[in-house]
Amino acid sequence: MTKQQTPTTPETAGPRPRRLTYAAALTALEGLALAVGGVWVLVLGLAGDPDDRQQAVTLGVTLVVLALLPLLAARGLFAQRSWSRGPSVITQIMALPVAYSLLQADSIAIPVGIAIAAVAIATLVLLINPETTRALGIRGPGSAPDQK
């Protein structure tokens, strides 16, 4: 849709709040990390000597495709589109079990798990903040305008 077809509401017409910008940046960072990780696994699967080349390629392609969700959500958050909060929240919720499993490892993965958990929790807090909700034009239950 073009700007002529999508009217701007007064709630989303103002400047983007810093919290929304931070949430969008963190969501974009997660998407970028997924894409880089996917390309890395894909290149190692094709050029290296993996135990199972097909599994490595499948994982690489899956990670690259999964990176699209947070990247599109980040773009929507930067543009103050209300639909973008849902995919970003879903990304954070999916990141928490990944962080937990990395925290259970007994290796270098523990700091990575801490970083993933910290980013996911911080992004969730930023996304549910009332200022962010207002900037995206999201209304709570029971606050729909009267239609008389």
Coordinates of N, CA, C and O in Angstrom, one line a residue:
M1 N 0.8 -1.2 0.0 CA 0.0 0.0 0.0 C 0.9 1.2 0.0 O 1.9 1.3 0.6
T2 N 0.4 2.3 -0.6 CA 1.1 3.5 -0.7 C 0.7 4.4 0.5 O -0.3 4.1 1.2
K3 N 1.3 5.5 0.7 CA 1.0 6.4 1.8 C -0.4 7.0 1.6 O -1.1 7.3 2.5
Q4 N -0.8 7.1 0.3 CA -2.2 7.7 0.1 C -3.2 6.7 0.5 O -4.3 7.1 0.9
Q5 N -3.0 5.4 0.4 CA -3.9 4.4 0.7 C -3.9 4.1 2.2 O -4.9 3.6 2.8
T6 N -2.8 4.3 2.9 CA -2.7 4.0 4.3 C -2.6 5.3 5.1 O -1.6 6.0 5.1
P7 N -3.8 5.7 5.6 CA -3.8 7.0 6.3 C -3.0 6.9 7.6 O -2.9 5.9 8.3
T8 N -2.3 8.0 8.0 CA -1.6 8.0 9.2 C -2.5 8.5 10.3 O -3.2 9.5 10.2
T9 N -2.5 7.8 11.4 CA -3.3 8.2 12.6 C -2.5 9.2 13.4 O -1.3 9.2 13.3
P10 N -3.2 10.0 14.2 CA -2.5 10.9 15.0 C -1.5 10.3 16.0 O -0.5 10.8 16.3
E11 N -1.8 9.0 16.4 CA -0.9 8.3 17.3 C 0.5 8.0 16.7 O 1.5 8.0 17.3
T12 N 0.5 7.7 15.4 CA 1.7 7.3 14.7 C 2.3 8.4 13.9 O 3.3 8.2 13.2
A13 N 1.7 9.6 13.9 CA 2.2 10.7 13.1 C 3.4 11.4 13.6 O 4.2 12.0 12.9
G14 N 3.7 11.3 14.9 CA 4.8 12.0 15.6 C 6.1 11.3 15.3 O 6.2 10.3 14.6
P15 N 7.1 11.9 15.9 CA 8.5 11.3 15.8 C 8.5 9.9 16.5 O 7.8 9.7 17.4
R16 N 9.4 9.1 16.0 CA 9.6 7.8 16.6 C 10.3 7.9 17.9 O 11.4 8.5 18.0
P17 N 9.7 7.3 19.0 CA 10.3 7.3 20.3 C 11.6 6.5 20.3 O 11.8 5.6 19.5
R18 N 12.5 6.9 21.2 CA 13.8 6.2 21.3 C 13.7 4.7 21.6 O 14.4 3.9 21.1
R19 N 12.7 4.4 22.5 CA 12.5 3.0 22.9 C 12.1 2.2 21.7 O 12.5 1.0 21.5
L20 N 11.3 2.7 20.8 CA 10.9 2.0 19.6 C 12.1 1.9 18.6 O 12.3 0.8 18.0
T21 N 12.9 2.9 18.5 CA 14.1 2.8 17.7 C 15.1 1.7 18.3 O 15.6 0.9 17.5
Y22 N 15.2 1.7 19.6 CA 16.1 0.6 20.2 C 15.5 -0.8 20.0 O 16.3 -1.7 19.7
A23 N 14.2 -0.9 20.1 CA 13.6 -2.2 19.9 C 13.8 -2.6 18.4 O 14.1 -3.8 18.1
A24 N 13.6 -1.7 17.5 CA 13.8 -2.0 16.1 C 15.3 -2.4 15.8 O 15.6 -3.3 15.1
A25 N 16.2 -1.7 16.4 CA 17.6 -2.0 16.2 C 18.0 -3.3 16.8 O 18.8 -4.1 16.1
L26 N 17.5 -3.7 17.9 CA 17.8 -5.0 18.5 C 17.2 -6.1 17.7 O 17.8 -7.1 17.5
T27 N 16.0 -5.9 17.2 CA 15.3 -6.9 16.4 C 16.1 -7.1 15.1 O 16.3 -8.2 14.6
A28 N 16.6 -6.0 14.5 CA 17.4 -6.0 13.3 C 18.7 -6.8 13.5 O 19.2 -7.5 12.7
L29 N 19.3 -6.5 14.7 CA 20.5 -7.2 15.1 C 20.3 -8.7 15.2 O 21.2 -9.5 14.7
E30 N 19.2 -9.1 15.7 CA 18.9 -10.5 15.8 C 18.8 -11.1 14.4 O 19.3 -12.2 14.1
G31 N 18.0 -10.4 13.6 CA 17.9 -10.9 12.2 C 19.2 -11.0 11.4 O 19.4 -12.0 10.7
L32 N 20.0 -10.0 11.6 CA 21.3 -10.0 11.0 C 22.2 -11.2 11.5 O 22.9 -11.8 10.7
A33 N 22.1 -11.4 12.8 CA 22.9 -12.5 13.4 C 22.4 -13.9 12.9 O 23.2 -14.7 12.5
L34 N 21.1 -14.0 12.7 CA 20.6 -15.2 12.1 C 21.0 -15.4 10.7 O 21.4 -16.5 10.3
A35 N 21.0 -14.3 9.9 CA 21.4 -14.4 8.5 C 22.9 -14.8 8.4 O 23.2 -15.6 7.6
V36 N 23.7 -14.1 9.2 CA 25.1 -14.4 9.1 C 25.4 -15.8 9.6 O 26.2 -16.5 8.9
G37 N 24.8 -16.2 10.6 CA 24.9 -17.6 11.1 C 24.5 -18.6 10.0 O 25.2 -19.6 9.8
G38 N 23.4 -18.3 9.4 CA 22.9 -19.2 8.3 C 23.9 -19.3 7.1 O 24.2 -20.4 6.6
V39 N 24.4 -18.1 6.7 CA 25.3 -18.1 5.6 C 26.6 -18.9 6.0 O 27.2 -19.6 5.2
W40 N 27.1 -18.6 7.2 CA 28.3 -19.3 7.8 C 28.1 -20.8 7.7 O 29.0 -21.5 7.2
V41 N 27.0 -21.3 8.2 CA 26.7 -22.8 8.2 C 26.6 -23.3 6.8 O 27.1 -24.4 6.5
L42 N 26.0 -22.5 5.9 CA 25.8 -22.9 4.5 C 27.2 -23.0 3.8 O 27.4 -24.0 3.1
V43 N 28.0 -22.0 4.0 CA 29.3 -22.0 3.4 C 30.2 -23.2 3.9 O 30.8 -23.9 3.2
L44 N 30.1 -23.4 5.3 CA 30.9 -24.5 5.8 C 30.3 -25.9 5.3 O 31.1 -26.8 5.1
G45 N 29.0 -25.9 5.2 CA 28.4 -27.2 4.7 C 28.8 -27.5 3.2 O 29.0 -28.6 2.8
L46 N 28.9 -26.4 2.4 CA 29.3 -26.6 1.0 C 30.8 -26.7 0.8 O 31.2 -27.6 0.0
A47 N 31.5 -25.9 1.5 CA 33.0 -25.9 1.2 C 33.8 -26.8 2.1 O 34.9 -27.2 1.8
G48 N 33.3 -27.0 3.3 CA 34.0 -27.8 4.3 C 33.8 -29.3 4.1 O 33.3 -29.8 3.1
D49 N 34.1 -30.0 5.2 CA 33.9 -31.5 5.2 C 33.0 -31.8 6.3 O 33.5 -32.4 7.3
P50 N 31.7 -31.5 6.3 CA 30.8 -31.8 7.4 C 30.5 -33.3 7.5 O 30.7 -34.0 6.5
D51 N 30.0 -33.7 8.6 CA 29.6 -35.1 8.8 C 28.4 -35.4 7.8 O 28.3 -36.5 7.3
D52 N 27.5 -34.5 7.7 CA 26.3 -34.6 6.9 C 26.1 -33.3 6.1 O 25.5 -32.4 6.6
R53 N 26.5 -33.3 4.9 CA 26.4 -32.1 4.0 C 25.0 -31.7 3.9 O 24.7 -30.5 3.9
Q54 N 24.1 -32.6 3.6 CA 22.7 -32.2 3.4 C 22.1 -31.6 4.7 O 21.4 -30.6 4.6
Q55 N 22.4 -32.1 5.8 CA 21.9 -31.5 7.1 C 22.5 -30.1 7.3 O 21.8 -29.2 7.7
A56 N 23.8 -29.9 7.0 CA 24.4 -28.6 7.1 C 23.8 -27.5 6.2 O 23.5 -26.4 6.6
V57 N 23.6 -27.9 4.9 CA 22.9 -27.0 4.0 C 21.5 -26.7 4.4 O 21.1 -25.5 4.3
T58 N 20.8 -27.7 4.8 CA 19.4 -27.5 5.3 C 19.4 -26.5 6.5 O 18.5 -25.6 6.5
L59 N 20.2 -26.7 7.4 CA 20.3 -25.8 8.6 C 20.6 -24.4 8.1 O 20.0 -23.4 8.6
G60 N 21.6 -24.2 7.3 CA 22.0 -22.9 6.8 C 20.9 -22.2 6.1 O 20.6 -21.0 6.3
V61 N 20.2 -22.9 5.2 CA 19.1 -22.3 4.5 C 17.9 -21.9 5.4 O 17.3 -20.9 5.4
T62 N 17.7 -22.8 6.4 CA 16.6 -22.6 7.4 C 16.9 -21.3 8.2 O 16.0 -20.5 8.5
L63 N 18.2 -21.2 8.6 CA 18.5 -20.0 9.4 C 18.4 -18.7 8.6 O 17.9 -17.7 9.1
V64 N 18.8 -18.7 7.3 CA 18.6 -17.6 6.5 C 17.2 -17.2 6.3 O 16.8 -16.0 6.4
V65 N 16.3 -18.2 6.1 CA 14.9 -17.9 5.9 C 14.3 -17.4 7.2 O 13.5 -16.5 7.2
L66 N 14.7 -18.0 8.4 CA 14.2 -17.5 9.7 C 14.6 -16.1 9.9 O 14.0 -15.4 10.7
A67 N 15.7 -15.7 9.4 CA 16.2 -14.3 9.6 C 15.3 -13.3 9.0 O 15.2 -12.1 9.4
L68 N 14.4 -13.7 8.0 CA 13.5 -12.8 7.4 C 12.5 -12.2 8.3 O 12.1 -11.0 8.2
L69 N 12.0 -13.0 9.3 CA 11.0 -12.6 10.2 C 11.5 -11.4 11.1 O 10.8 -10.3 11.0
P70 N 12.6 -11.5 11.8 CA 13.0 -10.3 12.5 C 13.4 -9.1 11.7 O 13.2 -7.9 12.0
L71 N 14.0 -9.4 10.5 CA 14.4 -8.3 9.6 C 13.2 -7.5 9.1 O 13.2 -6.3 9.1
L72 N 12.1 -8.2 8.7 CA 10.9 -7.5 8.3 C 10.2 -6.8 9.4 O 9.7 -5.7 9.3
A73 N 10.3 -7.4 10.6 CA 9.7 -6.8 11.8 C 10.4 -5.5 12.2 O 9.8 -4.5 12.5
A74 N 11.8 -5.6 12.1 CA 12.6 -4.4 12.4 C 12.3 -3.3 11.4 O 12.1 -2.1 11.8
R75 N 12.1 -3.6 10.1 CA 11.8 -2.6 9.1 C 10.4 -2.0 9.5 O 10.2 -0.7 9.4
G76 N 9.4 -2.8 9.8 CA 8.1 -2.3 10.2 C 8.2 -1.4 11.5 O 7.5 -0.4 11.6
L77 N 9.0 -1.8 12.4 CA 9.1 -1.0 13.7 C 9.8 0.3 13.4 O 9.3 1.4 13.9
F78 N 10.8 0.4 12.5 CA 11.4 1.7 12.1 C 10.4 2.5 11.4 O 10.4 3.8 11.6
A79 N 9.4 1.9 10.7 CA 8.4 2.7 9.9 C 7.2 2.9 10.8 O 6.2 3.5 10.3
Q80 N 7.2 2.5 12.0 CA 6.1 2.6 13.0 C 4.8 2.0 12.5 O 3.7 2.6 12.6
R81 N 4.9 0.8 12.0 CA 3.8 0.0 11.6 C 3.3 -0.9 12.7 O 4.1 -1.6 13.3
S82 N 2.0 -0.9 13.1 CA 1.5 -1.6 14.2 C 1.7 -3.1 14.1 O 1.9 -3.8 15.0
W83 N 1.6 -3.6 12.8 CA 1.7 -5.1 12.6 C 3.1 -5.6 13.0 O 3.2 -6.8 13.3
S84 N 4.1 -4.8 13.0 CA 5.5 -5.3 13.2 C 5.8 -5.7 14.7 O 6.8 -6.4 14.9
R85 N 5.0 -5.3 15.6 CA 5.3 -5.6 17.0 C 5.1 -7.1 17.2 O 5.9 -7.8 17.9
G86 N 4.1 -7.7 16.6 CA 3.8 -9.2 16.8 C 5.0 -10.0 16.3 O 5.4 -10.9 17.1
P87 N 5.5 -9.9 15.1 CA 6.6 -10.7 14.7 C 7.8 -10.5 15.5 O 8.6 -11.4 15.8
S88 N 8.0 -9.3 16.0 CA 9.2 -9.0 16.8 C 9.0 -9.7 18.2 O 10.0 -10.3 18.7
V89 N 7.9 -9.7 18.8 CA 7.6 -10.4 20.0 C 7.8 -11.9 19.9 O 8.4 -12.5 20.7
I90 N 7.3 -12.4 18.8 CA 7.5 -13.8 18.5 C 8.9 -14.2 18.4 O 9.4 -15.2 18.9
T91 N 9.7 -13.4 17.7 CA 11.2 -13.6 17.6 C 11.8 -13.7 19.0 O 12.6 -14.5 19.3
Q92 N 11.4 -12.8 19.9 CA 12.0 -12.7 21.2 C 11.6 -14.0 22.0 O 12.4 -14.6 22.7
I93 N 10.4 -14.4 21.9 CA 9.9 -15.6 22.6 C 10.6 -16.8 22.1 O 10.9 -17.7 22.9
M94 N 10.9 -16.9 20.8 CA 11.6 -18.0 20.2 C 13.1 -18.0 20.6 O 13.7 -19.0 20.8
A95 N 13.6 -16.8 20.9 CA 15.0 -16.7 21.3 C 15.3 -17.2 22.7 O 16.4 -17.6 23.1
L96 N 14.3 -17.1 23.6 CA 14.5 -17.4 25.0 C 14.8 -18.9 25.2 O 15.7 -19.2 26.0
P97 N 14.1 -19.9 24.6 CA 14.5 -21.3 24.7 C 15.9 -21.6 24.2 O 16.6 -22.4 24.7
V98 N 16.2 -20.9 23.1 CA 17.6 -21.0 22.5 C 18.6 -20.6 23.5 O 19.6 -21.3 23.7
A99 N 18.4 -19.4 24.1 CA 19.3 -18.9 25.1 C 19.4 -19.9 26.3 O 20.5 -20.2 26.8
Y100 N 18.3 -20.4 26.7 CA 18.2 -21.4 27.9 C 19.1 -22.6 27.5 O 19.8 -23.1 28.4
S101 N 18.9 -23.2 26.3 CA 19.6 -24.4 26.0 C 21.1 -24.1 25.9 O 22.0 -24.9 26.2
L102 N 21.5 -22.9 25.4 CA 22.9 -22.5 25.4 C 23.5 -22.3 26.8 O 24.7 -22.6 27.1
L103 N 22.7 -21.9 27.7 CA 23.1 -21.7 29.1 C 23.3 -23.1 29.8 O 24.1 -23.2 30.8
Q104 N 22.7 -24.1 29.3 CA 22.9 -25.5 29.9 C 24.1 -26.1 29.3 O 24.6 -27.1 29.9
A105 N 24.8 -25.6 28.3 CA 26.0 -26.2 27.8 C 27.1 -25.9 28.7 O 27.1 -25.1 29.6
D106 N 28.2 -26.7 28.5 CA 29.4 -26.5 29.4 C 30.5 -26.1 28.5 O 31.5 -26.8 28.4
S107 N 30.3 -24.9 27.8 CA 31.4 -24.5 26.9 C 31.3 -23.0 26.7 O 30.7 -22.3 27.5
I108 N 31.9 -22.6 25.6 CA 31.9 -21.1 25.3 C 30.5 -20.6 24.9 O 30.3 -19.4 24.8
A109 N 29.5 -21.6 24.8 CA 28.2 -21.2 24.4 C 27.4 -20.4 25.5 O 26.4 -19.8 25.3
I110 N 27.9 -20.5 26.8 CA 27.3 -19.9 27.9 C 27.2 -18.4 27.7 O 26.1 -17.8 27.9
P111 N 28.3 -17.7 27.4 CA 28.2 -16.2 27.2 C 27.3 -15.9 26.0 O 26.6 -14.8 26.1
V112 N 27.3 -16.7 25.0 CA 26.3 -16.5 23.9 C 24.9 -16.6 24.4 O 24.1 -15.7 24.0
G113 N 24.6 -17.5 25.2 CA 23.3 -17.7 25.7 C 22.9 -16.5 26.6 O 21.7 -16.1 26.6
I114 N 23.8 -16.0 27.4 CA 23.6 -14.8 28.2 C 23.3 -13.6 27.3 O 22.3 -12.9 27.6
A115 N 24.0 -13.4 26.3 CA 23.8 -12.3 25.4 C 22.4 -12.4 24.7 O 21.7 -11.4 24.6
I116 N 22.1 -13.6 24.2 CA 20.8 -13.8 23.5 C 19.7 -13.5 24.5 O 18.7 -12.9 24.1
A117 N 19.8 -14.0 25.7 CA 18.7 -13.8 26.7 C 18.6 -12.3 27.0 O 17.5 -11.8 27.1
A118 N 19.7 -11.7 27.2 CA 19.7 -10.2 27.6 C 19.0 -9.4 26.4 O 18.2 -8.5 26.7
V119 N 19.4 -9.7 25.2 CA 18.8 -9.0 24.1 C 17.3 -9.2 24.0 O 16.5 -8.3 23.7
A120 N 16.9 -10.5 24.1 CA 15.5 -10.9 24.0 C 14.7 -10.2 25.1 O 13.6 -9.7 24.8
I121 N 15.2 -10.3 26.3 CA 14.4 -9.7 27.4 C 14.3 -8.2 27.3 O 13.3 -7.5 27.5
A122 N 15.4 -7.5 26.9 CA 15.5 -6.1 26.7 C 14.5 -5.7 25.6 O 13.8 -4.7 25.8
T123 N 14.5 -6.4 24.5 CA 13.6 -6.1 23.4 C 12.2 -6.3 23.8 O 11.3 -5.4 23.4
L124 N 11.9 -7.3 24.5 CA 10.5 -7.5 25.0 C 10.0 -6.4 25.9 O 8.9 -5.9 25.7
V125 N 10.9 -5.9 26.8 CA 10.5 -4.8 27.6 C 10.3 -3.6 26.8 O 9.3 -2.8 27.1
L126 N 11.1 -3.3 25.8 CA 11.0 -2.1 25.0 C 9.7 -2.2 24.2 O 9.0 -1.2 23.9
L127 N 9.3 -3.4 23.7 CA 8.2 -3.6 22.9 C 6.8 -3.4 23.6 O 5.8 -3.0 23.0
I128 N 6.8 -3.8 24.9 CA 5.5 -3.7 25.6 C 5.4 -2.4 26.4 O 4.4 -2.2 27.1
N129 N 6.4 -1.6 26.3 CA 6.4 -0.3 26.9 C 5.2 0.6 26.4 O 4.9 0.6 25.2
P130 N 4.5 1.3 27.3 CA 3.3 2.1 26.8 C 3.7 3.1 25.8 O 2.9 3.4 24.8
E131 N 4.8 3.7 25.9 CA 5.2 4.7 24.9 C 5.4 4.1 23.5 O 5.0 4.6 22.5
T132 N 6.0 2.9 23.4 CA 6.1 2.1 22.2 C 4.7 1.8 21.6 O 4.5 1.9 20.4
T133 N 3.9 1.3 22.5 CA 2.5 0.9 22.1 C 1.8 2.1 21.5 O 1.1 2.0 20.5
R134 N 1.9 3.2 22.1 CA 1.2 4.4 21.6 C 1.8 4.8 20.3 O 1.1 5.2 19.4
A135 N 3.1 4.8 20.2 CA 3.8 5.2 18.9 C 3.3 4.3 17.7 O 3.3 4.7 16.6
L136 N 3.1 3.0 18.0 CA 2.6 2.1 17.0 C 1.1 2.2 16.7 O 0.6 1.5 15.8
G137 N 0.4 2.9 17.5 CA -1.0 3.1 17.4 C -1.8 1.9 17.8 O -2.9 1.6 17.3
I138 N -1.3 1.1 18.7 CA -1.9 -0.1 19.2 C -2.8 0.3 20.4 O -2.3 0.9 21.4
R139 N -4.0 -0.1 20.4 CA -4.9 0.2 21.5 C -5.2 -1.0 22.3 O -5.2 -2.1 21.8
G140 N -5.4 -0.8 23.6 CA -5.6 -2.0 24.5 C -7.1 -2.4 24.3 O -7.9 -1.7 23.7
P141 N -7.4 -3.5 25.0 CA -8.8 -3.9 24.9 C -9.7 -2.9 25.6 O -9.4 -2.3 26.6
G142 N -10.9 -2.7 25.0 CA -11.9 -1.8 25.5 C -11.6 -0.3 25.3 O -12.3 0.5 25.7
S143 N -10.6 0.0 24.5 CA -10.3 1.4 24.2 C -10.5 1.7 22.8 O -9.9 2.7 22.2
A144 N -11.4 0.9 22.1 CA -11.7 1.3 20.7 C -12.6 2.5 20.7 O -13.4 2.8 21.6
P145 N -12.5 3.3 19.7 CA -13.3 4.5 19.6 C -14.7 4.2 19.5 O -15.1 3.2 18.8
D146 N -15.6 5.0 20.1 CA -17.0 4.8 20.0 C -17.5 5.0 18.5 O -17.1 6.0 17.9
Q147 N -18.3 4.1 18.1 CA -18.9 4.2 16.7 C -20.3 4.6 16.8 O -21.2 3.7 16.7
K148 N -20.6 5.9 16.9 CA -22.0 6.3 17.0 C -22.4 7.0 15.8 O -21.7 7.6 15.1

